[in-house]
Amino acid sequence: MRCSVVRVPSASPSDVAALRQQVENGGIDPHEVVAVIGKTEGNGCVNDFTRGYAVRVLSDFFAGLAGEAASRISYVMSGGTEGILSPHLTVVSRSEGTGAAKPQSNGKALAIGVAKTPAFLPEQIGRLAQVEQVADAVNRAIREAGIEDKADVHFVQIKCPLLTADDILDAYSRGEAVVTEDTYKSMGYSRGASALGVAVALDEVDRASLEEADICHNWEKYSGVASTSAGSELNYCEVIVFGNSSHAEGPLFIAHDVMKDAIDADALRRLIEQHSDAEIVQVLAKAEADPTGYVRDRRHTMLNDSDINHTRHARAVVGGVLASVCGDPMIYVSGGAEHQGPAGGGPVAVIFRH
Amino acid sequence: MRCSVVRVPSASPSDVAALRQQVENGGIDPHEVVAVIGKTEGNGCVNDFTRGYAVRVLSDFFAGLAGEAASRISYVMSGGTEGILSPHLTVVSRSEGTGAAKPQSNGKALAIGVAKTPAFLPEQIGRLAQVEQVADAVNRAIREAGIEDKADVHFVQIKCPLLTADDILDAYSRGEAVVTEDTYKSMGYSRGASALGVAVALDEVDRASLEEADICHNWEKYSGVASTSAGSELNYCEVIVFGNSSHAEGPLFIAHDVMKDAIDADALRRLIEQHSDAEIVQVLAKAEADPTGYVRDRRHTMLNDSDINHTRHARAVVGGVLASVCGDPMIYVSGGAEHQGPAGGGPVAVIFRH
Amino acid sequence: MRCSVVRVPSASPSDVAALRQQVENGGIDPHEVVAVIGKTEGNGCVNDFTRGYAVRVLSDFFAGLAGEAASRISYVMSGGTEGILSPHLTVVSRSEGTGAAKPQSNGKALAIGVAKTPAFLPEQIGRLAQVEQVADAVNRAIREAGIEDKADVHFVQIKCPLLTADDILDAYSRGEAVVTEDTYKSMGYSRGASALGVAVALDEVDRASLEEADICHNWEKYSGVASTSAGSELNYCEVIVFGNSSHAEGPLFIAHDVMKDAIDADALRRLIEQHSDAEIVQVLAKAEADPTGYVRDRRHTMLNDSDINHTRHARAVVGGVLASVCGDPMIYVSGGAEHQGPAGGGPVAVIFRH
Amino acid sequence: MRCSVVRVPSASPSDVAALRQQVENGGIDPHEVVAVIGKTEGNGCVNDFTRGYAVRVLSDFFAGLAGEAASRISYVMSGGTEGILSPHLTVVSRSEGTGAAKPQSNGKALAIGVAKTPAFLPEQIGRLAQVEQVADAVNRAIREAGIEDKADVHFVQIKCPLLTADDILDAYSRGEAVVTEDTYKSMGYSRGASALGVAVALDEVDRASLEEADICHNWEKYSGVASTSAGSELNYCEVIVFGNSSHAEGPLFIAHDVMKDAIDADALRRLIEQHSDAEIVQVLAKAEADPTGYVRDRRHTMLNDSDINHTRHARAVVGGVLASVCGDPMIYVSGGAEHQGPAGGGPVAVIFRH
């Protein structure tokens, strides 16, 4: 396997001009694309339709170019480009290898695997049922990626569903209760359950000791590599595993670290310094408002703000901090890091090119 | 003159518990306070009443402790603690000197001067009339501070008025036109005119060549030390000049640099490295959404966002970036940097203690 | 007892100019004021400091005029003047009667009673503990008003606390759980528990059959006269009972009806037609986004909106609808009608003058 | 000509389920559709992509059913369903007549004409160039509708462009100035110029006396039937004229009145009473925050609100008021009524069926 990762800017949720140019230039082969991970300029919350709009436009675009082959592409659109974050697409492709050199001295190169869970009923979202299905899908994606050691998994991107008002009515009509009646809050539960699914799959959290009440409450349990994003445009989970594998080849590899809080610029700085001879292809990170209400012992106001949801604040901060380190605002920063890194912090990964 | 600068956290716009503790501990002498510069947790825009609320509470607090002496205190409340910014007060005091040592090898220490402009009519806001009155007040404050060389001025904080719907009606009722009918936009004009007043006073911009049409249009003309904040709680300008003077004494001094854009962490890093033997007392900075719509050649979405005003985005970013460098979210970052630093950037100053 | 009700506009949360004029004109006697019910121009949600600001200014104002007598005044500030709602104060006074004529043929006139609950711990908010304390306070206020028949109670206004991020931390630090970790949602729980307290006091709901799980879930249980408003400026409940009593005198009386949904203009129209010979002094009503997500079988989007909280939408609608009937935007419409009227609807009361 | 008007609800900007059902039931013939006027659930402001998303989905839908015939369909999506407004589509069709009876005693029936202007450069938006092109297109649409008397025109719906940050840069790069640098404000200028184009075409305003400075300033000049809506999804204007014509047939006709302010329920009530023997097919209206800052001499806070744009407030109010009269929240209410009806008011039209 040989993976490629190409970033293209987008001028709006429906813009594919730069993407088309990359295809025409040969930078992207539509038949090899397995995933598109995007930042779109909606509010990133419940009524963010920029995600679905982008998926619609991209599906049409790739179907027009690659026909049936396009149906396997996973689309993960994360809404919210607060602050300096710049709307863009990260296009991930995979092709047969040719026996080329590996970027790392350990003989491993970037490997990517994708998988989907079954569809969820509204009452399953944010609960152990979701944790288990995600864990299963992550394991399948790891196998598909040819990654043999779970320590070689450095980033697991998941797009997961949320509860709309209609979903909640649907559950009630069948006599079922949902994890929360608050549509915005349901995003957190879905992200949290998905992240714990990653943690279970990667043995970061012991499934046997995990209880439903842990979800979105017990912040001690988390994954250091999960990145989950909720949206109304799907009712199942898309899973994309990024790691390094000795079965993969090419100049790319991935590494990760964990930000301890929203202003922990050192996490990214360490990664860059450790790989100072490599070029950055893309930075991927999670952001959240510290649930304690404090950052470095100073009170923050994100959780009491009824005008701007806290995920929007958090993306603006972490986007700015990471861009100030890597010098580029066209990076992937997604909001709501429940069980993704420690409380208030989150994973940060870098795809490098040697 | 001997100046002191003390920061205290606030739990709400009306909280003075930590302030009271500092007074009781002797950290602040109410009779010596000349200015309180605060960050309050409103939206920082037109209908932000947290600024006026804080001023009301602080005026009562200091009047109760220092009586008539409290009437000279300048209150500059800047709304908006987006992201990790932490609501707090920076209390600036001034006392007679005792001939103590100076912190810098050049024999100068922190000196502070304050002044007020006359009240403005709605039709004067954002126009040359405001530029001129501010320039005059800045010059008076510089003299009051005992600063002899304008190059020793490192930060000029101004609180200036804005136009409300009622102000606009008032102007129209007298047959006068206002600079804009958009109340949010009037904040930018008032900040811009105030900043150009600083630039004129400090010879950064030539008054003779300045035209009304330059205000909020010609971004080539700016001050590298102006920090202006608009609010509905006053109809004149409060001016606070921070600089170093050989007439001042004590362990404090101030230095500044200019951020070239919102993610220019190096500006603050340079300041800290240049004074690596000194301790940071407070960081003061301005933030804005780059008016070109781009940061480092990447499109940002702040100016097209009809849900969150761009000043709110900008504060979240710059607050996060600066806090990631100095390690402390309880810093002063104010939004809307029209003619304060280059377009998209802004001044950053640090008060140090030797 | 003789009650008076006077409305005054406010130009901002700190404006008392029109109030002062009424006092100077003799329209309001500061020594007789028992309650001030206001609409302030904040977001009406968690971080709305306009409520506390107004209470601060009003307390100072009345203390300056009436000294110790002012300490008994209940302040109920309801944030949120979305749409055409106009910020104002409804000043309620009470004096000894003189044996004057009664406005209604039944020989009853407007009577008002006030009471306070003890302070609540964060973990009590939104739970049965709050229901019970409120029921007790309502009964005390009814007695104080001299109302003998509970059918003569037509409006019970309550100001109740909410949970801030700090409150939640406080509960956790003592090992206690709170009803919700979502600060905005805590407002609904506090309003709902308070309304059920009214319903219990007025025998609209049977206390014995009421369970904690009913709060904010079982919408069949509600009061037809409760109006509850949450805010961060207090940690107990203020209760103001409005009714008619044969022990009261004067030209005022009160009547109420129940809006079945947010566009039920007929409820107010009926009240006005039934009392077509009387003049409207003030209209008081509650507004909410129908929790089913539908109004008259048409889907609404208020509950999925992550940019504007649903209480803000609801106030704009109900304010517009009622003002279109009574012709006056300076009315009291408060958002979040949990257990106040049927799901999606709410009580509306009119104070009339004969 | 015979026109039909069918309303269908939409569950999201991309939902065509109810539309498809109408097509399958024969309620809508895709080959006859000339316009789709929708309310989508975005913010209705600059960064509202729900409009473009809906147009994309609808274009695909009709192209799949009607092929080339679908290319003539005008799409007018108006964002913003604040309050009780319910997302939906109004599908307008036109077919050859068969000599059937006319609904009105004057022998006229509903007639609809459509036209497009050329594309505008950013610097033309909100200026006389736009007024003139719109006037020309309105005249063409009137002729196409077979309307002989301009008094028979009762509603002119226009979708017009706005200025994004990129548009403004584009103009500057060519040395051209734009009417405003504020993207949200550009929506008002574009709506205002479009409305004046209608007024000129219908002789409501004299072109010779109209100056560029009148646009969005001189509110005395307006059209009583214009309804204009701005969006980023087009750079020209779509014009749809609704009137009655003796050349048209069928059971439908249209009538209009003018709301004097946002709570003027009587305007719609009069229309319904005048046609009490007819059934309401659809209500179409415009809403705005009174630019004086007052409604019925009471201050409103919509223009000073930096959290929610005033068009959003206005739609919530007018939607609620009109729905309370007609009993149906699935009506078309669009925000921003610059030069559409008197200042603070707006046109309201009803399509009736006899």
Coordinates of N, CA and C in Angstrom, one line a residue, chain A residues 23-142:
Chain A
V23 N -6.8 17.3 -9.6 CA -7.1 16.1 -10.4 C -6.5 16.3 -11.8
E24 N -6.7 17.5 -12.3 CA -6.2 17.7 -13.7 C -4.7 17.7 -13.8
N25 N -4.1 18.2 -12.7 CA -2.6 18.2 -12.6 C -2.0 16.8 -12.3
G26 N -2.9 15.9 -12.0 CA -2.4 14.5 -11.6 C -2.0 14.4 -10.1
G27 N -2.2 15.4 -9.4 CA -1.9 15.4 -7.9 C -2.9 14.4 -7.2
I28 N -4.1 14.2 -7.7 CA -5.0 13.3 -7.1 C -5.6 12.4 -8.2
D29 N -5.6 11.1 -8.0 CA -6.3 10.2 -8.9 C -7.6 9.8 -8.3
P30 N -8.7 10.2 -8.9 CA -10.0 10.0 -8.3 C -10.3 8.5 -8.0
H31 N -9.7 7.6 -8.8 CA -10.0 6.2 -8.5 C -9.3 5.7 -7.3
E32 N -8.3 6.5 -6.8 CA -7.6 6.0 -5.6 C -8.0 6.6 -4.3
V33 N -8.9 7.6 -4.4 CA -9.3 8.3 -3.2 C -10.1 7.4 -2.3
V34 N -9.7 7.4 -1.0 CA -10.5 6.6 0.0 C -11.2 7.4 1.0
A35 N -10.8 8.7 1.2 CA -11.4 9.5 2.2 C -11.1 11.0 1.9
V36 N -12.1 11.8 2.2 CA -12.0 13.2 2.2 C -12.4 13.8 3.5
I37 N -11.4 14.5 4.2 CA -11.6 15.0 5.5 C -11.6 16.5 5.3
G38 N -12.7 17.1 5.6 CA -12.8 18.6 5.3 C -13.2 19.4 6.5
K39 N -12.8 20.7 6.5 CA -13.3 21.7 7.4 C -14.2 22.6 6.6
T40 N -15.5 22.7 7.0 CA -16.4 23.5 6.3 C -16.8 24.7 7.2
E41 N -17.3 25.8 6.6 CA -17.5 27.0 7.3 C -18.9 27.2 7.9
G42 N -19.5 26.1 8.5 CA -20.7 26.3 9.2 C -20.4 26.5 10.7
N43 N -21.5 26.4 11.5 CA -21.3 26.6 12.9 C -20.7 25.3 13.6
G44 N -20.7 24.2 12.9 CA -20.1 23.0 13.5 C -21.0 22.4 14.5
C45 N -22.3 22.9 14.6 CA -23.2 22.4 15.6 C -24.4 21.7 15.0
V46 N -25.5 21.7 15.6 CA -26.6 20.9 15.1 C -27.1 21.3 13.8
N47 N -27.4 22.6 13.6 CA -28.0 23.0 12.3 C -26.9 23.5 11.4
D48 N -25.8 22.8 11.3 CA -24.8 23.1 10.3 C -25.0 22.2 9.1
F49 N -25.5 22.8 8.0 CA -25.8 22.1 6.8 C -24.6 22.2 5.8
T50 N -23.6 22.9 6.2 CA -22.4 23.0 5.2 C -21.7 21.7 5.1
R51 N -21.8 20.8 6.1 CA -21.2 19.5 6.1 C -21.9 18.7 5.0
G52 N -23.3 18.6 5.1 CA -24.0 17.8 4.2 C -23.9 18.3 2.7
Y53 N -23.9 19.7 2.6 CA -23.8 20.3 1.3 C -22.4 19.9 0.7
A54 N -21.4 20.0 1.4 CA -20.1 19.6 0.9 C -20.0 18.1 0.5
V55 N -20.6 17.3 1.3 CA -20.6 15.8 1.0 C -21.4 15.6 -0.3
R56 N -22.5 16.3 -0.4 CA -23.3 16.2 -1.7 C -22.5 16.6 -2.9
V57 N -21.8 17.7 -2.8 CA -21.1 18.2 -4.0 C -19.9 17.3 -4.3
L58 N -19.2 16.8 -3.2 CA -18.0 16.0 -3.4 C -18.4 14.6 -4.0
S59 N -19.5 14.1 -3.5 CA -20.0 12.8 -4.0 C -20.3 12.9 -5.5
D60 N -21.0 13.9 -5.9 CA -21.3 14.1 -7.3 C -20.0 14.3 -8.1
F61 N -19.1 15.1 -7.5 CA -17.8 15.3 -8.2 C -17.0 14.0 -8.5
F62 N -16.9 13.2 -7.4 CA -16.1 12.0 -7.6 C -16.8 10.9 -8.4
A63 N -18.2 10.9 -8.2 CA -18.9 9.9 -9.0 C -18.8 10.3 -10.5
G64 N -18.7 11.5 -10.8 CA -18.6 11.9 -12.2 C -17.2 11.5 -12.8
L65 N -16.2 11.4 -11.9 CA -14.9 11.2 -12.4 C -14.5 9.7 -12.3
A66 N -15.0 9.0 -11.2 CA -14.5 7.7 -11.0 C -15.7 6.7 -10.9
G67 N -16.9 7.1 -11.2 CA -18.0 6.2 -11.2 C -18.2 5.4 -10.0
E68 N -18.4 4.1 -10.1 CA -18.7 3.2 -9.0 C -17.5 3.2 -8.0
A69 N -16.3 3.4 -8.4 CA -15.1 3.4 -7.5 C -15.3 4.5 -6.4
A70 N -16.1 5.5 -6.8 CA -16.2 6.6 -5.8 C -17.1 6.3 -4.7
S71 N -17.9 5.2 -4.8 CA -18.8 4.9 -3.7 C -18.2 4.5 -2.4
R72 N -16.9 4.1 -2.5 CA -16.2 3.6 -1.3 C -15.6 4.8 -0.5
I73 N -15.6 6.0 -1.1 CA -15.0 7.1 -0.4 C -15.7 7.5 0.9
S74 N -14.9 7.6 2.0 CA -15.5 8.1 3.3 C -15.4 9.7 3.3
Y75 N -16.5 10.3 3.6 CA -16.5 11.8 3.7 C -16.6 12.1 5.2
V76 N -15.7 12.9 5.7 CA -15.8 13.4 7.1 C -15.7 14.9 7.0
M77 N -16.8 15.5 7.1 CA -16.8 17.0 7.1 C -17.0 17.5 8.5
S78 N -16.0 18.3 9.0 CA -16.1 18.9 10.3 C -16.4 20.3 10.1
G79 N -17.5 20.8 10.7 CA -17.9 22.2 10.6 C -17.2 23.0 11.6
G80 N -17.1 24.3 11.2 CA -16.5 25.3 12.1 C -15.1 25.7 11.8
T81 N -14.9 26.9 11.2 CA -13.6 27.4 10.9 C -13.5 28.7 11.6
E82 N -13.7 28.7 12.9 CA -13.7 29.9 13.7 C -12.2 30.5 13.7
G83 N -12.1 31.8 13.9 CA -10.8 32.4 14.0 C -10.1 32.3 12.7
I84 N -8.9 31.9 12.7 CA -8.1 31.9 11.4 C -8.2 30.6 10.7
L85 N -8.9 29.6 11.2 CA -9.0 28.3 10.5 C -9.5 28.5 9.1
S86 N -8.9 27.9 8.1 CA -9.3 28.1 6.7 C -10.0 26.9 6.1
P87 N -11.2 27.1 5.5 CA -11.9 25.9 4.9 C -11.1 25.2 3.9
H88 N -11.1 23.9 4.0 CA -10.2 23.1 3.0 C -10.6 21.7 3.1
L89 N -10.1 20.9 2.2 CA -10.3 19.5 2.1 C -8.9 18.7 2.2
T90 N -8.9 17.7 3.0 CA -7.7 16.8 3.0 C -8.1 15.5 2.3
V91 N -7.5 15.3 1.1 CA -7.9 14.2 0.3 C -6.9 13.0 0.5
V92 N -7.4 11.9 0.9 CA -6.5 10.8 1.3 C -6.7 9.7 0.2
S93 N -5.6 9.3 -0.4 CA -5.7 8.2 -1.4 C -4.8 7.0 -1.1
R94 N -5.1 5.9 -1.7 CA -4.4 4.7 -1.4 C -4.2 4.0 -2.8
S95 N -3.0 3.5 -3.0 CA -2.8 2.7 -4.3 C -1.9 1.5 -3.9
E96 N -1.8 0.6 -4.9 CA -0.9 -0.5 -4.8 C 0.5 0.0 -4.7
G97 N 1.3 -0.6 -3.8 CA 2.7 -0.2 -3.7 C 3.5 -0.7 -4.8
T98 N 4.8 -0.2 -4.9 CA 5.7 -0.7 -6.0 C 7.0 -1.1 -5.4
G99 N 7.0 -1.2 -4.1 CA 8.3 -1.6 -3.4 C 9.2 -0.5 -3.2
A100 N 8.7 0.7 -3.1 CA 9.6 1.9 -2.9 C 10.1 2.0 -1.5
A101 N 11.0 2.9 -1.3 CA 11.7 3.1 0.0 C 10.7 3.6 1.1
K102 N 10.9 3.3 2.3 CA 10.1 3.7 3.4 C 10.7 5.0 4.1
P103 N 9.8 5.9 4.6 CA 10.3 7.2 5.1 C 11.0 7.1 6.4
Q104 N 10.7 6.1 7.2 CA 11.3 6.0 8.6 C 12.3 5.0 8.7
S105 N 13.2 5.2 9.6 CA 14.3 4.2 9.8 C 13.7 2.9 10.2
N106 N 12.5 2.9 10.8 CA 11.9 1.6 11.3 C 11.3 0.9 10.1
G107 N 11.4 1.4 8.9 CA 10.9 0.7 7.7 C 9.4 0.7 7.6
K108 N 8.7 1.7 8.2 CA 7.3 1.8 8.1 C 6.9 3.1 7.4
A109 N 5.7 3.1 6.7 CA 5.2 4.2 6.0 C 3.7 4.4 6.4
L110 N 3.2 5.6 6.0 CA 1.8 5.9 6.3 C 0.8 4.8 5.7
A111 N 0.0 4.3 6.5 CA -1.0 3.3 6.1 C -2.4 3.8 6.6
I112 N -3.4 3.6 5.7 CA -4.7 4.1 6.1 C -5.8 3.0 5.9
G113 N -6.7 2.9 6.8 CA -7.8 2.0 6.7 C -9.1 2.6 7.0
V114 N -10.2 2.2 6.3 CA -11.5 2.8 6.5 C -12.5 1.7 6.8
A115 N -13.5 2.1 7.6 CA -14.6 1.2 7.9 C -15.9 2.0 8.3
K116 N -17.0 1.3 8.2 CA -18.2 2.0 8.6 C -18.9 1.1 9.7
T117 N -19.6 1.7 10.6 CA -20.5 0.9 11.5 C -21.9 0.8 10.8
P118 N -22.7 -0.1 11.4 CA -24.1 -0.1 11.0 C -24.8 1.2 11.4
A119 N -26.0 1.5 10.9 CA -26.7 2.6 11.3 C -27.2 2.5 12.7
F120 N -27.3 3.6 13.4 CA -27.7 3.6 14.8 C -29.1 4.1 14.9
L121 N -29.9 3.5 15.9 CA -31.2 4.1 16.2 C -30.9 5.3 17.2
P122 N -31.8 6.2 17.2 CA -31.6 7.4 18.1 C -31.2 7.0 19.5
E123 N -31.9 6.0 20.1 CA -31.6 5.6 21.5 C -30.3 4.9 21.7
Q124 N -29.6 4.6 20.6 CA -28.3 3.9 20.8 C -27.1 5.0 20.8
I125 N -27.4 6.2 20.3 CA -26.4 7.2 20.2 C -26.0 7.6 21.6
G126 N -24.6 7.7 21.8 CA -24.1 8.2 23.0 C -24.1 7.1 24.1
R127 N -24.3 5.9 23.7 CA -24.4 4.8 24.7 C -23.4 3.6 24.3
L128 N -23.4 2.6 25.2 CA -22.4 1.5 25.0 C -22.6 0.8 23.6
A129 N -23.8 0.8 23.1 CA -24.0 0.2 21.8 C -23.2 0.9 20.8
Q130 N -23.0 2.2 20.9 CA -22.2 2.9 19.9 C -20.7 2.6 20.2
V131 N -20.3 2.6 21.4 CA -18.9 2.3 21.8 C -18.5 1.0 21.1
E132 N -19.4 0.0 21.2 CA -19.0 -1.3 20.8 C -18.9 -1.4 19.2
Q133 N -19.9 -0.8 18.6 CA -19.9 -0.8 17.1 C -18.6 -0.1 16.6
V134 N -18.3 1.0 17.2 CA -17.2 1.8 16.8 C -15.9 1.0 17.0
A135 N -15.8 0.4 18.2 CA -14.6 -0.4 18.5 C -14.4 -1.5 17.4
D136 N -15.5 -2.1 17.0 CA -15.4 -3.2 16.0 C -15.0 -2.6 14.7
A137 N -15.5 -1.5 14.3 CA -15.1 -0.8 13.0 C -13.7 -0.4 13.0
V138 N -13.2 0.1 14.2 CA -11.8 0.5 14.3 C -10.9 -0.7 14.0
N139 N -11.2 -1.8 14.6 CA -10.4 -3.0 14.5 C -10.4 -3.5 13.0
R140 N -11.6 -3.4 12.4 CA -11.6 -3.7 10.9 C -10.7 -2.8 10.1
A141 N -10.8 -1.5 10.4 CA -10.0 -0.5 9.7 C -8.5 -0.7 9.9
I142 N -8.1 -1.1 11.1 CA -6.7 -1.4 11.4 C -6.2 -2.5 10.5

